Each structure stands twice: as structure tokens, then as C-alpha cells.
Amino acid sequence: MAITDGLNEAQKEAVSAKDGPLLIIAGAGSGKTKTVAHRVAHIIKSGTPADKILAVTFTNKAAGEMRERIYTLLEREHIRIHEGHEPFIGTFHSLGVYILKNHGRALGIPRYFTILDEEDARQILKDLIVEFELDPDTYTPPRIKNAISSLKQEMIDASTFAQTDDNSPFQRALRNLYAAYEARLMKVKGLDFDDLLMKTVMLLQSSDEVRAYYEDRWHYIHIDEYQDTNKAQYILSRLLAGKHRNIAVVGDIDQAIYSWRGADWRNILQFELDWQGTKIITLENNYRSTKAILEAANAVITNNTERKEKTLRSTKTEGEQLGLCVLENEKQEGMFIAEYVKALAERGVKPSEIAVLFRTNAQSRAIEEAFLKRNIAYRLIAGVKFYERKEIKDVLGYLKYALNPDDMLSKKRILNTPARGIGKVLMLKHFANATLTKSEEIKINAFLAIMEDIKKTVATKNATDALTMVIKRAGFEAYYKGNKLEVDRQENVKELLSVAKKFDAQAPPEGIERLLSEASLATQDTEVEDKDSQVILLTAHAAKGLEFDVVVIAGLEEGLFPHSLSQTPSEIEEERRLFYVAVTRAREKVMITLTRRRMLWGQTLFNDPSRFLSEIPEHLISGIDLAHQVPQDSSYEEESIDIF
């Protein structure tokens, strides 16, 4: 059975184009993951050692899916990959961790550096804002963190930024905060998420020896979602592929929706200029959506000027027209969506295959209220992720501090967790090296004894045994035992042991290292679990990469979608791409709703229908106007409306 069996002609061409730069323009639902997986398997089958291949994605979930597909194909071909010689398949950030842990000493970065999550980074900035006596309303930690993050994504470090001549109050404060923030990170031997990319690029740029090592380490490089790369990722890609020039990137300018977080969609437009002799292959067969859905999506996106021409062709039936419902206000909109979802469920559609998308999180309130009134189970994709839960961060804090004694953030977290009588006053005295009373010394020494035991265990035991010891020795097991109010936390800590088992084959302390890296990197992903009984509520941005049988797009109004903050032609084009992404999440049905007036952000808005609606051909839309059927002050929930 050939590797290319089951692929269409364009996919086969992409898989077989082994050498040289390759640009794969992959439309929504065109099988890009399948194509990349087959391509990697084909290269390995042709005789290239598996460990000479690098495949980079943007989420851990996507990396896992790609790895599973590749190994399934190799097993089918009876090709075995030996341990230690696997292809590197992961996210950009996991790639940065790998390179920095192995060669970061050239930049003064120790192997056991701590990866700070958003909460840790913002806490440092919060402390610095107080120390600099800045107005906390103007200089908020999220605002400062976002500003620093943008600078790092553009490869502007603190020393370079210090030389800028913008002397506005905010820029002066930002220069000081950035420098102090970097000094604080250096003191605790920590890196934030943006450092994992910026420092990796700096390392490869500053060390010819390290760059040469990784140029020879990977001969074939694959990058998914290339339209979402920022400047740091763009430079990193060019540095790694510079010698062999076997770089294959996959992307779609029509799905570039992340410029607000640093992505530069122009990277994909200029790929063929960056790499002379680029072969371009376009995947236009869509295996997801009906012809009606694709025709509507294509009609809208062709209004953008900054794109590479392509037209998706559905391999499915004609399908239903897109639904359109005009409501009087957001309350009626919520109740209509609730009734629509109930009607779909009665017709046999699994609730988990129904998604309600909206432009802003604030829109979810009215929809949630309607779902609660109609007893519809739903899940809002905005919850606390597993590795961000307090109990998980507490346990992992012991492991972080065991490997990195300079990690004062972790030490501060665990010093009195679980409670051992070390209050704020004693904690401050300890960190200030002040003189302690006899009873205070006993408490601090008890903690230090715990940490000595944990350090020895982490250095000698596998990941599961080390974690089990931490849970017992630190006092978590005793704290949770018999505490009915902490059952969920106890179960989460037990689940962490299940995760640790994956790393037991690694020699100590590498297993714990790998566990901590996975935990830190996993906080970036927005993942949707398959729960059959729950409808999914999420923003259009969060829906990228997902697909459902039915998609409801709520609030298609001017000022909302496109958003009122998007004013320039470029910003409007990104909003149009976001709408394109929303529509192409659907396999079978799309329902669009809008209102004549809407209470949002504390004010009543009277918006016109979105310009995107007028770009959809009339023959593709079946609409009903309930705003005229329901009295303005009546409650929609009292009306009886035939949804279909």
C-alpha cells in the first residue's frame, strides 16, 4: 500500500515534492494535516532518518494529532522508529524549550530554567508597578504584559527598547518596567512564553556553532498555519532551514485572524520571495462543508484584496441554504437560539456537534441565560484549564523549586502551601533574611527539610515516584484526606499522577523536567473536549481549527462583527477573514442571527446588519424576520415559533 493512497492529486503532489522550498496553500477543510502527515511518512520511507525531520504546529493538540497520524502511516508500512531517533513534532514553544535546555548556556540560561505562565508574569509586573509608584489604573499588569509581549515578538529586547526616543509618560514607564521585569526574570532564572521564541532566535543568531548544529539536526522542516507566524517565529524558521532549504509551509491567508496577538499574515504572501525556486501547490477540495456553505464563504472572502487566489470546491452535496433570523433584541436572540438548538436535538443532532459562535465574550450572557431557562446543557470555552488550577500549580511549584532553587516565585507559592503556620509576616522576614524567633526557625527549618527530601527524590526517582513523594511529604495527601470540600482538588492532583506516568521511562530528573515543560506549554491551548450532551459556546477566534455539524453565528451586525474597533481597510479584511473562518467551521448547517437593538457593554446599540451579510448571494440565504412578529416589549420566551 503506497503512502499516497487515499490522497487527491494536489495532495499527492505536495507529498511527493520532497526537496526544496514548498508552499502549500490549504483552504479550510482541505485535509492539510493529512497531507503533512503523509509527506513526513513519505520522506521517512524514502530513506531519510526520522530524527532529521522537524514538524511545527501551533497547539499541543494539533501536534498530538499529527504525531498519531504519522506513526499510524509508518506502522502500516512496517517502518519502526527507534527510541531516541523520533522526528521532532511539537509547537514553536516546545521547540524553543528543547533548544534552550540543550544549548541555552551560551546565553547564560541554565538547563533547569523556570517557565513563567501569565499569572506569574503579571504578579511580577504588579509588584514592580507598586515599587515604581505608578498609577495602577493606567499601568495595569495585563496592559504592561501585553506591551512587553509585543516587543518580544518583534525581537526588541529591553536594552534595545531603552534606546528609543519616545519620551511620553507611558513609554518612559514601559522602558523602566521592561528592564526591571527582565532583571527579575534573570534573578529567578525564569523565562516567559515570549522568551522561549525570542531567546531561541537570539541564541541561533549569536552562535554559529549552535546554529550549525540545528541546521544539521533537521534536514526537512514543516511549519503548519504559517499565516499565523509572528516575526520571531518567521526568523526562527529561516535560521533553521537556511542550509538545506527543505522547508515546507502550510497555510491559508483567508484564515489569518491573529494579527492582534502579533501574527503577520504577510509572511505567507512573501514566502516565495524569501525562498527562490518555491513550488506552490493549492489544496482546494473541501471535505468538510456543503456546497452552499462554501459558496457563501467564497463569495464573502473574495472581497478581500490581500490574499492568494483560490476557490474551495466541496466534495459534498449542495446542502441547505444558510439560515438568517432578525430579532428585536439580544434577549429574543438568545431565546431563538435556545429554541433552535432544542429543535436540532429533537431531530437527532448531538448537542456537542452544535456550536454557537460570537464576536465578543460579552455576547454570551444573553445566550447563557436563555439556555438556562430552557434547561439546555452547554459549555462556555473560557474555563480554568487543568494546569492553571491552583492545586496543580501548588504541587508543581515544589518540583520547580527543587530543580531551580533561584525560583523565588515558586518558593513564595509553596512556603505555606498546604498551611504550615508560615504567615505573611514570617514569610517577609524569611525572604529578607531577618532574625527569626526560635518558633519561627522551627517552622522554616521544617519546610527546608521537606525540600531537601524532595530534591533528593527528584534527582533519583522516576516522575511518578517523585510526584507521589511530593504529594505525601509536602502534606497534600493529609490535607485532602477526609476533606469533602476539596474532593475536586484531590481528584485533580491524582490526575496529575496519570500525566506523570508518561515520563517514567526518562532518567531522573529528565522525567520531571518533561512533565514541567508539558504543563507550562499546555496552558497556551484552547481545547474542546468531546462531551455529547453539551452545546459549545465560544468566540469565533477560539473556533479556529474546530468543526461542527451546525454552527450558529450570533450578532452579525455592524459595530459588532465587524467590530467597532476595526476601522482601517486592513482591519476590516481581518474581520472578514474571521467571518470566513466562522462559516467554514460548519459541515451541514449555518444559522446567522442579528438584532435591531442590543444592550451590550452597558449601553443600547442600534446597529445595521453587517456588511458581510450583503456579500452573501441572496439565493444562498433563507431568512425570517421575527423582530416584526414580536411586540417590542414582549418576552420572546412566550411566543410559539416554528423554527424550521
XYZ file of C-alpha atoms in Angstrom:
644
model
C 0.000 0.000 0.000
C 1.540 3.307 -1.104
C 1.900 6.275 1.241
C -0.069 8.398 -1.248
C -3.096 6.075 -1.367
C -6.295 7.938 -0.461
C -4.974 11.369 -1.439
C -6.238 13.620 -4.210
C -3.893 14.786 -6.977
C -2.905 18.063 -5.311
C -2.208 16.298 -2.013
C -0.110 13.648 -3.797
C 1.909 16.381 -5.480
C 2.558 18.068 -2.119
C 3.611 14.783 -0.522
C 5.967 13.877 -3.385
C 7.647 17.301 -3.665
C 10.385 16.256 -1.262
C 13.251 18.691 -1.807
C 13.417 22.475 -1.917
C 11.044 25.153 -0.574
C 7.353 24.310 -0.801
C 4.309 26.496 -0.144
C 1.050 24.601 0.354
C -1.995 26.873 0.220
C -4.539 24.804 2.122
C -8.126 26.026 2.267
C -10.472 25.277 5.164
C -11.315 21.580 5.415
C -8.912 20.631 2.609
C -7.018 17.971 4.554
C -3.819 19.871 5.343
C -2.973 17.817 8.448
C -3.449 14.633 6.450
C -1.198 15.999 3.706
C 1.621 16.963 6.085
C 1.408 13.615 7.903
C 1.654 11.687 4.623
C 4.514 13.928 3.499
C 6.559 13.233 6.657
C 5.878 9.488 6.368
C 6.872 9.596 2.680
C 10.203 11.297 3.463
C 10.985 8.700 6.141
C 10.017 5.831 3.837
C 12.292 7.236 1.138
C 15.292 6.684 3.423
C 15.699 9.894 5.425
C 16.321 9.190 9.140
C 13.228 10.152 11.130
C 15.208 12.362 13.519
C 16.193 14.604 10.594
C 12.593 15.809 10.325
C 11.003 18.744 12.161
C 7.264 19.468 12.114
C 5.998 22.552 13.947
C 2.370 23.328 14.797
C 0.677 25.961 16.961
C -1.084 23.829 19.575
C -0.233 20.708 21.549
C -3.486 19.165 20.360
C -2.539 19.654 16.699
C 0.948 18.270 17.361
C -0.535 15.192 19.024
C -2.908 14.600 16.132
C -0.107 14.939 13.593
C 2.170 12.589 15.544
C -0.583 9.964 15.766
C -1.277 10.141 12.025
C 2.401 9.877 11.100
C 3.036 6.869 13.318
C -0.125 5.144 12.062
C 1.114 5.537 8.479
C 4.579 4.243 9.383
C 3.125 1.223 11.167
C 1.059 0.484 8.073
C 4.294 0.498 6.080
C 6.027 -1.676 8.741
C 8.514 1.095 9.495
C 9.642 1.282 13.108
C 11.064 4.410 14.702
C 13.576 3.595 17.422
C 13.512 5.447 20.734
C 15.730 8.494 20.670
C 15.510 8.806 16.892
C 11.983 10.178 16.530
C 11.035 13.159 14.356
C 10.512 16.340 16.369
C 6.790 17.115 16.250
C 5.666 19.929 18.507
C 4.759 23.573 18.929
C 7.056 26.534 18.347
C 7.286 26.987 22.108
C 8.176 23.353 22.778
C 10.856 23.676 20.088
C 12.227 26.713 21.920
C 12.285 24.799 25.213
C 14.157 21.917 23.540
C 16.831 24.164 22.032
C 17.295 26.343 25.124
C 17.546 23.405 27.526
C 20.247 21.834 25.374
C 22.231 24.915 24.332
C 20.891 27.868 26.344
C 24.050 28.085 28.472
C 25.606 30.020 25.583
C 23.198 32.823 26.548
C 23.547 32.262 30.281
C 20.303 30.284 30.510
C 20.578 27.268 32.875
C 19.110 23.903 31.893
C 16.598 23.983 34.732
C 15.082 27.373 33.975
C 11.516 28.025 35.116
C 8.811 28.780 32.544
C 6.536 31.508 33.885
C 2.867 31.394 32.994
C 0.726 34.509 32.549
C -0.227 34.641 36.231
C 3.413 34.525 37.338
C 4.455 37.194 34.840
C 1.636 39.524 35.814
C 2.414 39.100 39.515
C 5.989 40.244 38.908
C 4.716 43.269 36.994
C 2.147 44.014 39.700
C 4.947 44.132 42.279
C 7.083 46.349 40.041
C 4.222 48.777 39.390
C 3.890 49.213 43.165
C 7.663 49.604 43.585
C 7.800 52.300 40.886
C 4.767 54.029 42.498
C 2.867 54.120 39.209
C -0.854 54.717 38.837
C -2.354 51.178 38.994
C -5.323 52.237 36.856
C -3.102 53.406 33.985
C -0.315 50.878 34.342
C -2.186 47.634 34.807
C -0.254 44.316 34.742
C -2.203 42.981 31.700
C -1.545 46.172 29.717
C 2.166 46.197 30.539
C 2.494 42.453 29.905
C 0.832 42.810 26.505
C 3.154 45.672 25.607
C 6.259 43.702 26.606
C 4.943 40.635 24.792
C 4.501 42.651 21.584
C 8.074 43.941 21.850
C 9.487 40.454 22.346
C 7.511 39.088 19.397
C 9.128 41.811 17.291
C 12.568 40.769 18.653
C 13.023 44.018 20.612
C 14.769 43.274 23.911
C 14.876 45.583 26.933
C 18.287 47.081 26.097
C 17.205 47.920 22.556
C 13.905 49.382 23.733
C 15.769 51.531 26.279
C 17.341 53.420 23.357
C 14.025 54.563 21.867
C 13.466 58.308 21.920
C 9.714 58.341 22.637
C 9.505 60.264 25.908
C 5.783 60.074 26.514
C 4.964 59.153 30.143
C 3.741 55.682 29.216
C 6.799 54.859 27.081
C 9.180 56.078 29.793
C 7.413 53.923 32.371
C 7.355 50.952 29.990
C 11.122 51.219 29.415
C 11.753 51.103 33.162
C 9.274 48.302 33.769
C 10.613 46.201 30.892
C 14.193 46.481 32.175
C 13.153 45.707 35.759
C 10.960 42.808 34.593
C 13.880 41.257 32.704
C 16.161 41.705 35.725
C 13.599 39.967 37.926
C 13.308 37.072 35.450
C 17.067 36.708 35.385
C 17.183 36.652 39.188
C 14.707 33.762 39.425
C 16.248 32.057 36.347
C 12.901 32.209 34.592
C 11.639 32.755 31.059
C 8.159 33.775 29.951
C 6.429 32.306 26.886
C 7.727 35.008 24.554
C 11.303 34.370 25.732
C 11.044 30.778 24.523
C 10.997 32.179 20.983
C 12.978 35.418 21.297
C 15.854 33.847 23.260
C 15.989 30.904 20.850
C 16.349 33.263 17.904
C 18.987 35.289 19.771
C 20.889 32.084 20.520
C 20.920 30.927 16.892
C 21.874 34.399 15.669
C 24.730 34.819 18.142
C 26.287 31.353 17.979
C 27.452 29.974 14.638
C 28.250 26.670 16.360
C 24.750 26.222 17.810
C 23.080 27.306 14.569
C 25.185 24.847 12.566
C 24.227 22.069 14.984
C 20.497 22.592 14.424
C 20.889 23.141 10.682
C 22.356 19.631 10.563
C 19.912 18.311 13.160
C 16.884 18.812 10.891
C 17.135 18.453 7.102
C 13.378 18.678 6.413
C 11.266 21.326 8.121
C 7.467 21.588 8.097
C 5.507 24.523 9.528
C 1.739 24.470 9.883
C -0.515 27.569 9.960
C 2.289 29.705 8.504
C -0.081 32.667 8.160
C -0.144 32.843 11.979
C 3.627 33.195 12.476
C 4.999 36.332 14.130
C 8.393 37.923 13.488
C 10.268 35.724 15.977
C 8.777 32.533 14.505
C 9.461 33.776 10.993
C 13.144 34.412 11.740
C 13.480 31.111 13.607
C 12.118 29.227 10.587
C 14.601 30.897 8.249
C 17.550 30.230 10.565
C 16.771 26.517 10.896
C 16.133 25.941 7.183
C 18.904 28.160 5.818
C 21.392 25.403 4.962
C 19.287 22.655 3.370
C 16.369 24.849 2.163
C 13.947 21.932 2.514
C 11.197 23.952 4.139
C 7.526 23.191 3.555
C 4.974 25.601 4.981
C 1.221 25.132 5.051
C -1.242 27.948 5.440
C -4.157 29.989 4.213
C -4.191 33.785 4.119
C -8.002 33.612 4.260
C -7.744 32.211 7.786
C -5.244 34.745 9.166
C -7.094 36.134 12.188
C -4.454 36.710 14.847
C -2.707 39.992 13.988
C -3.868 41.343 17.365
C -1.503 38.902 19.078
C 1.497 39.508 16.835
C 0.873 37.251 13.822
C 1.926 38.723 10.471
C -0.070 37.249 7.574
C 2.330 38.898 5.133
C 4.844 36.144 5.948
C 2.900 33.701 3.805
C 2.436 36.229 0.985
C 6.184 36.783 0.680
C 7.307 33.178 1.209
C 8.148 32.666 -2.474
C 10.196 35.889 -2.413
C 12.138 34.692 0.636
C 12.835 31.276 -0.869
C 13.904 31.301 -4.510
C 12.549 28.372 -6.516
C 9.492 27.842 -4.310
C 6.982 25.296 -5.557
C 3.363 26.348 -4.852
C 0.572 23.810 -4.513
C -3.025 24.748 -3.704
C -5.412 22.386 -1.928
C -8.931 23.409 -2.987
C -11.014 20.287 -2.368
C -13.036 20.800 0.791
C -14.118 17.633 2.621
C -15.982 19.375 5.431
C -18.739 21.723 4.300
C -21.663 21.549 1.875
C -21.581 23.389 -1.459
C -23.959 26.090 -0.200
C -21.776 26.867 2.820
C -18.618 27.045 0.703
C -20.227 29.177 -1.979
C -21.289 31.679 0.680
C -17.832 31.673 2.298
C -16.085 32.104 -1.059
C -18.413 34.955 -2.052
C -17.514 36.860 1.124
C -13.753 36.287 1.180
C -13.241 37.318 -2.455
C -13.940 40.890 -1.293
C -10.502 40.875 0.367
C -7.625 42.219 -1.723
C -4.698 40.856 0.338
C -4.915 37.135 -0.456
C -3.703 34.344 -2.721
C -6.396 33.359 -5.176
C -8.128 30.034 -4.613
C -11.674 28.695 -4.715
C -12.729 25.915 -2.383
C -14.738 23.135 -4.020
C -16.987 20.979 -1.867
C -16.895 17.212 -2.248
C -20.308 17.004 -0.527
C -23.902 17.633 -1.593
C -25.487 21.006 -2.325
C -26.816 21.289 1.222
C -29.251 23.713 2.825
C -29.294 27.470 2.457
C -27.767 29.457 5.279
C -30.406 30.466 7.807
C -30.892 34.092 8.817
C -33.046 35.366 11.661
C -33.572 39.019 12.593
C -34.624 39.586 16.230
C -35.650 42.676 18.145
C -33.024 42.453 20.908
C -30.386 40.209 22.482
C -32.924 38.555 24.813
C -35.053 37.419 21.892
C -31.886 36.377 20.069
C -30.843 34.197 22.996
C -34.252 32.543 23.241
C -34.401 31.950 19.479
C -31.000 30.246 19.573
C -32.141 28.126 22.527
C -35.264 27.010 20.653
C -33.242 26.344 17.520
C -30.806 24.156 19.446
C -33.655 22.220 21.097
C -35.268 21.630 17.707
C -31.973 20.343 16.300
C -31.552 17.972 19.246
C -35.064 16.636 18.718
C -34.088 15.902 15.118
C -31.144 13.807 16.307
C -28.232 16.257 16.159
C -25.765 15.622 19.002
C -25.501 18.749 21.217
C -21.689 18.520 21.074
C -21.950 18.936 17.279
C -23.658 22.320 17.711
C -21.567 25.448 18.253
C -22.748 28.980 18.954
C -20.108 31.496 17.875
C -19.941 35.171 18.778
C -17.514 38.018 18.170
C -17.036 39.055 21.802
C -17.301 37.171 25.089
C -19.811 39.718 26.395
C -22.410 38.351 23.960
C -22.549 35.024 25.773
C -24.531 36.399 28.735
C -27.930 36.598 26.992
C -27.370 33.236 25.294
C -26.406 31.554 28.558
C -29.469 32.961 30.310
C -31.717 31.582 27.562
C -30.060 28.173 27.727
C -30.535 28.051 31.484
C -34.233 28.865 31.125
C -34.648 26.095 28.558
C -32.514 23.625 30.562
C -30.019 23.249 27.743
C -26.642 21.886 28.831
C -23.817 23.982 27.418
C -20.125 24.579 27.859
C -18.561 28.004 27.533
C -14.972 27.708 26.329
C -13.496 30.056 28.895
C -12.963 27.871 31.932
C -9.850 27.288 34.016
C -7.574 24.808 32.276
C -6.186 21.814 34.135
C -2.628 23.103 34.530
C -3.859 26.546 35.588
C -5.798 25.205 38.588
C -4.434 26.258 41.952
C -3.881 22.779 43.338
C -1.931 21.701 40.238
C 0.256 24.812 40.289
C 0.875 24.273 44.020
C 2.118 20.701 43.563
C 4.207 21.569 40.507
C 5.674 24.504 42.438
C 7.582 22.043 44.657
C 9.058 20.342 41.597
C 10.019 23.668 40.002
C 11.751 24.861 43.159
C 13.514 21.513 43.590
C 15.111 21.901 40.150
C 15.635 25.671 40.326
C 16.484 26.973 43.837
C 16.520 30.527 42.441
C 12.823 30.309 41.561
C 11.513 32.604 44.288
C 8.061 32.741 42.696
C 7.582 29.026 43.264
C 9.090 29.233 46.740
C 6.661 32.001 47.668
C 3.759 29.858 46.404
C 4.729 26.699 48.326
C 6.253 28.061 51.546
C 2.911 27.861 53.339
C 1.030 25.513 50.994
C -0.513 23.438 52.448
C -0.714 25.669 55.523
C 2.143 25.065 57.979
C 1.964 28.203 60.113
C 4.184 30.399 57.933
C 2.145 33.571 57.690
C 2.828 36.736 55.690
C 4.959 38.328 58.415
C 7.204 35.280 58.805
C 7.389 34.905 55.035
C 8.579 38.509 54.648
C 11.154 38.056 57.433
C 12.456 34.871 55.806
C 12.866 36.426 52.371
C 14.546 39.472 53.940
C 16.945 37.212 55.908
C 15.790 38.906 59.107
C 16.434 37.442 62.574
C 13.803 34.835 63.487
C 12.464 33.704 66.825
C 13.006 30.110 67.927
C 9.467 29.063 66.938
C 9.808 30.796 63.579
C 13.096 28.989 62.921
C 11.413 25.653 63.636
C 8.706 26.351 61.035
C 11.171 27.491 58.360
C 13.550 24.606 59.052
C 10.671 22.147 58.744
C 9.982 23.488 55.251
C 13.664 23.334 54.312
C 13.826 19.710 55.490
C 10.838 18.882 53.290
C 12.558 20.480 50.304
C 15.818 18.579 50.908
C 13.930 15.297 50.829
C 12.067 16.338 47.674
C 15.290 17.421 45.917
C 16.906 14.045 46.614
C 13.833 12.179 45.363
C 13.526 14.258 42.185
C 17.191 13.572 41.421
C 16.912 9.803 41.854
C 13.330 8.604 41.247
C 11.133 8.411 38.157
C 8.456 11.036 37.544
C 5.554 9.167 39.173
C 7.514 8.207 42.284
C 8.890 11.715 42.683
C 5.445 13.280 42.309
C 3.896 10.773 44.728
C 6.563 11.649 47.280
C 5.876 15.389 46.858
C 2.151 14.886 47.436
C 2.836 12.995 50.661
C 5.892 14.798 52.037
C 4.621 18.306 51.336
C 1.379 17.476 53.130
C -1.156 17.483 50.298
C -2.309 13.916 50.958
C -3.007 14.611 54.641
C -4.672 17.932 53.817
C -7.083 16.448 51.277
C -7.821 13.238 53.183
C -11.350 13.333 54.564
C -11.912 16.923 53.406
C -15.201 16.701 51.493
C -14.909 20.297 50.321
C -11.679 19.502 48.495
C -12.731 16.380 46.586
C -12.345 18.030 43.170
C -8.872 19.310 44.015
C -7.862 15.891 45.322
C -9.058 14.236 42.126
C -7.154 16.773 40.010
C -3.935 16.048 41.921
C -4.490 12.315 41.349
C -4.979 13.003 37.658
C -1.562 14.682 37.662
C -0.085 11.293 38.600
C -1.639 9.861 35.435
C 0.189 12.509 33.428
C 3.493 11.767 35.183
C 3.403 8.109 34.111
C 4.098 9.207 30.532
C 7.584 10.303 31.588
C 8.624 7.386 33.800
C 10.902 5.968 31.105
C 13.071 9.101 31.258
C 16.118 9.039 33.526
C 15.814 11.273 36.618
C 15.398 14.183 36.700
C 14.550 14.406 32.975
C 11.100 12.901 33.531
C 10.158 15.700 35.919
C 11.697 18.216 33.512
C 9.477 16.935 30.718
C 6.416 16.987 32.976
C 7.029 20.619 33.953
C 7.616 21.656 30.339
C 4.409 19.983 29.173
C 2.438 21.596 31.991
C 3.778 25.081 31.189
C 3.257 24.797 27.436
C -0.222 23.273 27.751
C -1.608 26.494 29.246
C -1.472 28.096 25.773
C -4.018 25.774 24.179
C -7.759 26.212 23.950
C -9.050 22.673 23.694
C -12.574 21.392 23.304
C -13.332 18.038 24.874
C -15.974 15.795 23.358
C -18.973 15.856 25.684
C -22.025 14.649 23.782
C -24.615 16.319 25.996
C -23.290 19.880 25.870
C -23.637 22.594 23.237
C -20.414 24.549 22.728
C -20.393 28.332 23.206
C -17.224 30.118 22.103
C -15.805 33.106 20.262
C -15.103 32.922 16.540
C -11.384 33.232 17.305
C -11.477 30.220 19.636
C -13.291 28.155 16.984
C -10.270 28.201 14.629
C -9.266 24.625 13.825
C -12.560 23.115 15.028
C -15.566 21.830 13.095
C -19.199 21.067 13.917
C -22.302 19.789 12.156
C -24.183 23.011 12.914
C -22.812 26.490 13.574
C -24.848 29.439 14.846
C -23.186 32.839 14.295
C -24.765 35.339 16.672
C -24.772 39.123 16.320
C -23.853 39.715 12.677
C -24.167 43.483 12.982
C -22.050 46.483 12.057
C -20.011 47.543 15.090
C -20.043 44.029 16.442
C -18.998 41.847 13.503
C -17.034 43.615 12.054
C -16.041 45.032 15.425
C -16.270 48.768 16.022
C -12.529 48.910 16.802
C -11.708 47.661 13.310
C -11.628 50.767 11.150
C -8.839 50.554 8.569
C -9.177 48.518 5.344
C -6.643 46.018 6.677
C -8.572 45.601 9.936
C -11.847 45.115 8.052
C -10.187 42.448 5.918
C -9.143 40.585 9.060
C -12.716 40.784 10.375
C -13.895 39.361 7.043
C -11.384 36.506 7.387
C -12.741 35.859 10.871
C -16.284 35.609 9.490
C -14.976 33.266 6.780
C -13.450 31.069 9.498
C -16.731 31.081 11.435
C -18.806 29.993 8.414
C -16.376 27.255 7.373
C -16.499 25.595 10.802
C -19.865 24.099 9.754
C -20.319 20.781 7.995
C -24.080 20.861 7.335
C -25.881 23.972 8.643
C -25.201 27.631 9.347
C -27.681 29.859 11.174
C -26.969 33.600 11.401
C -28.730 35.909 13.858
C -28.770 39.669 14.312
C -30.828 42.155 16.290
C -32.285 45.591 15.666
C -31.097 46.811 19.068
C -28.752 45.275 21.592
C -27.782 46.028 25.194
C -24.027 45.499 25.295
C -21.174 46.987 27.292
C -23.684 48.921 29.389
C -25.374 50.748 26.528
C -28.095 50.176 23.962
C -26.737 49.798 20.446
C -28.772 50.305 17.267
C -26.696 48.611 14.590
C -27.240 47.939 10.907
C -26.833 44.424 9.535
C -23.186 43.515 8.942
C -21.699 44.364 5.556
C -20.639 40.710 5.336
C -24.282 39.697 5.103
C -24.753 41.725 1.926
C -21.760 39.930 0.382
C -23.552 36.571 0.509
C -25.653 35.911 -2.629
C -29.386 36.100 -1.880
C -30.120 32.633 -3.277
C -27.913 31.128 -0.537
C -29.902 32.615 2.362
C -33.269 31.668 3.806
C -34.387 34.356 6.230
C -37.121 35.115 8.731
C -37.714 38.449 10.446
C -39.041 37.865 13.959
C -38.407 41.457 15.001
C -41.656 42.482 13.273
C -43.598 39.466 14.575
C -42.900 40.042 18.272
C -44.017 43.212 20.107
C -41.011 45.233 21.228
C -41.682 44.873 24.955
C -42.836 41.259 24.945
C -40.785 38.306 26.065
C -39.778 36.046 23.237
C -39.997 33.028 25.527
C -43.800 33.346 25.465
C -44.005 33.115 21.686
C -44.511 29.922 19.718
C -42.377 29.989 16.595
C -41.796 27.252 14.051
C -38.022 27.166 13.831
C -37.843 25.191 10.589
